[in-house]
Amino acid sequence: MKNKFLNLVLFCFVNLALAQNTVIGKWKTIDDHTGKPKSIVEIFEKNQKIYGRVIEIFDPKKKNSVCHKCEGEDANKPVNGLIIIKGLIKDGDEYNDGKILDPNNGKLYNCYITLETPEKLKVRGFVGISLIGRTQYWIRVKT
């Protein structure tokens, strides 16, 4: 009986540790200029690719904002609910070969994301080569 209990505890611990070793989940974005939390993005997998959707906006003035500068299928859509990370593919420890949308200017950038730690996600958007771009660090939302 004691061995079964220990195995159950070990199984739960390993599953919990593995669950936090993924980019999938909810992440708090941080404003580059103010350093304050800006939104929550939920990262999910669909058809073996990674996507990220805005699910909460903290600034009450921007809660109902619309992506007026976006083009194509994202044009004039509410930012809350908008898919901003599009089609990343796992490549070792990195997810790349996809795009990230900046709803503030409506532009799509090349993107890669990497787990720095189980609680910290590195998000890099860039034009052309990775040297020309911007990096943000998102914090995992504890549920």
XYZ file of C-alpha atoms in Angstrom:
143
model
C 0.000 0.000 0.000
C 2.847 2.346 0.881
C 4.514 1.739 -2.512
C 1.280 2.501 -4.369
C 0.923 5.788 -2.501
C 4.541 6.770 -3.228
C 4.117 5.857 -6.899
C 0.967 7.988 -7.096
C 2.731 10.967 -5.492
C 5.710 10.557 -7.829
C 3.420 10.265 -10.860
C 1.580 13.479 -9.911
C 4.846 15.345 -9.289
C 6.327 14.294 -12.647
C 3.146 15.256 -14.516
C 3.055 18.641 -12.805
C 6.722 19.273 -13.645
C 6.210 18.270 -17.283
C 3.079 20.377 -17.602
C 5.074 23.481 -16.689
C 7.806 22.646 -19.208
C 5.705 23.738 -22.181
C 4.863 27.012 -23.870
C 1.194 26.059 -23.842
C -0.727 27.981 -21.210
C -1.611 31.510 -20.184
C 1.049 34.234 -20.193
C 1.060 37.781 -18.846
C 2.514 40.259 -21.332
C 4.476 43.235 -20.059
C 4.483 46.720 -21.627
C 7.943 47.573 -23.002
C 7.747 51.209 -21.934
C 6.007 51.114 -18.546
C 6.976 47.646 -17.339
C 3.350 47.109 -16.273
C 1.241 44.057 -17.131
C -0.639 44.636 -20.366
C -2.636 41.525 -21.243
C -3.007 37.779 -20.949
C -2.234 35.670 -24.009
C -3.282 32.035 -24.100
C -0.881 29.900 -26.111
C -2.360 26.734 -27.585
C -1.583 24.023 -30.112
C -3.653 23.381 -33.218
C -2.662 21.018 -36.045
C 0.819 20.611 -34.529
C 1.445 24.381 -34.646
C 1.492 26.962 -31.859
C -0.871 29.939 -31.698
C -1.520 32.665 -29.148
C -4.782 34.498 -28.503
C -5.355 37.633 -26.413
C -7.856 36.625 -23.726
C -7.675 39.594 -21.365
C -6.665 43.256 -21.603
C -5.854 45.024 -18.328
C -6.199 48.697 -19.362
C -9.926 49.530 -19.028
C -9.595 52.123 -21.820
C -8.349 49.451 -24.248
C -10.626 46.537 -23.268
C -12.884 47.142 -26.283
C -10.167 48.217 -28.721
C -10.278 47.116 -32.343
C -7.339 46.406 -34.637
C -7.998 49.186 -37.159
C -4.483 48.978 -38.624
C -4.605 45.202 -39.134
C -5.021 43.820 -42.635
C -6.691 40.754 -44.096
C -8.649 38.482 -41.793
C -7.605 40.494 -38.704
C -8.833 43.854 -40.005
C -11.184 45.630 -37.600
C -11.415 42.657 -35.234
C -11.523 43.214 -31.473
C -8.039 42.875 -29.963
C -9.527 40.829 -27.121
C -9.841 37.409 -28.762
C -7.402 38.179 -31.574
C -4.860 35.506 -32.500
C -1.511 37.308 -32.379
C 0.907 34.335 -32.536
C 0.432 32.358 -35.706
C 1.739 28.990 -36.836
C 4.939 28.450 -34.865
C 6.610 25.058 -35.311
C 8.660 23.244 -32.670
C 12.351 23.139 -33.539
C 14.306 21.644 -30.638
C 13.781 23.924 -27.620
C 12.511 26.771 -29.805
C 9.241 27.424 -31.627
C 9.795 29.376 -34.840
C 8.862 29.801 -38.491
C 5.661 31.664 -37.640
C 4.423 35.217 -37.178
C 3.449 37.580 -34.386
C 0.984 40.436 -34.834
C 1.406 43.789 -33.108
C -2.178 45.082 -32.739
C -0.854 48.596 -32.068
C 0.473 49.012 -35.604
C -1.216 46.093 -37.400
C 2.102 44.662 -38.596
C 3.064 40.995 -38.757
C 6.618 40.073 -37.783
C 8.635 36.872 -37.953
C 8.638 35.266 -34.549
C 10.212 32.696 -32.313
C 9.531 31.793 -28.708
C 11.584 29.881 -26.160
C 11.048 28.917 -22.541
C 13.720 30.676 -20.492
C 12.376 28.946 -17.370
C 9.074 27.131 -16.793
C 7.670 30.514 -15.657
C 9.315 32.866 -18.196
C 8.770 32.918 -21.966
C 11.088 34.728 -24.369
C 9.137 36.170 -27.312
C 11.138 37.617 -30.214
C 9.550 39.479 -33.120
C 11.765 40.565 -35.990
C 12.000 41.693 -39.599
C 14.204 39.655 -41.907
C 16.927 38.372 -39.600
C 16.552 37.920 -35.863
C 19.090 40.691 -35.118
C 16.595 43.345 -36.251
C 13.721 43.076 -33.819
C 12.401 43.248 -30.298
C 12.317 40.772 -27.424
C 9.744 40.589 -24.671
C 9.574 38.307 -21.668
C 6.157 37.015 -20.671
C 5.345 35.550 -17.263
C 3.279 32.373 -16.836
C -0.083 32.933 -15.194
C -0.558 30.575 -12.284
C -3.946 28.893 -12.330
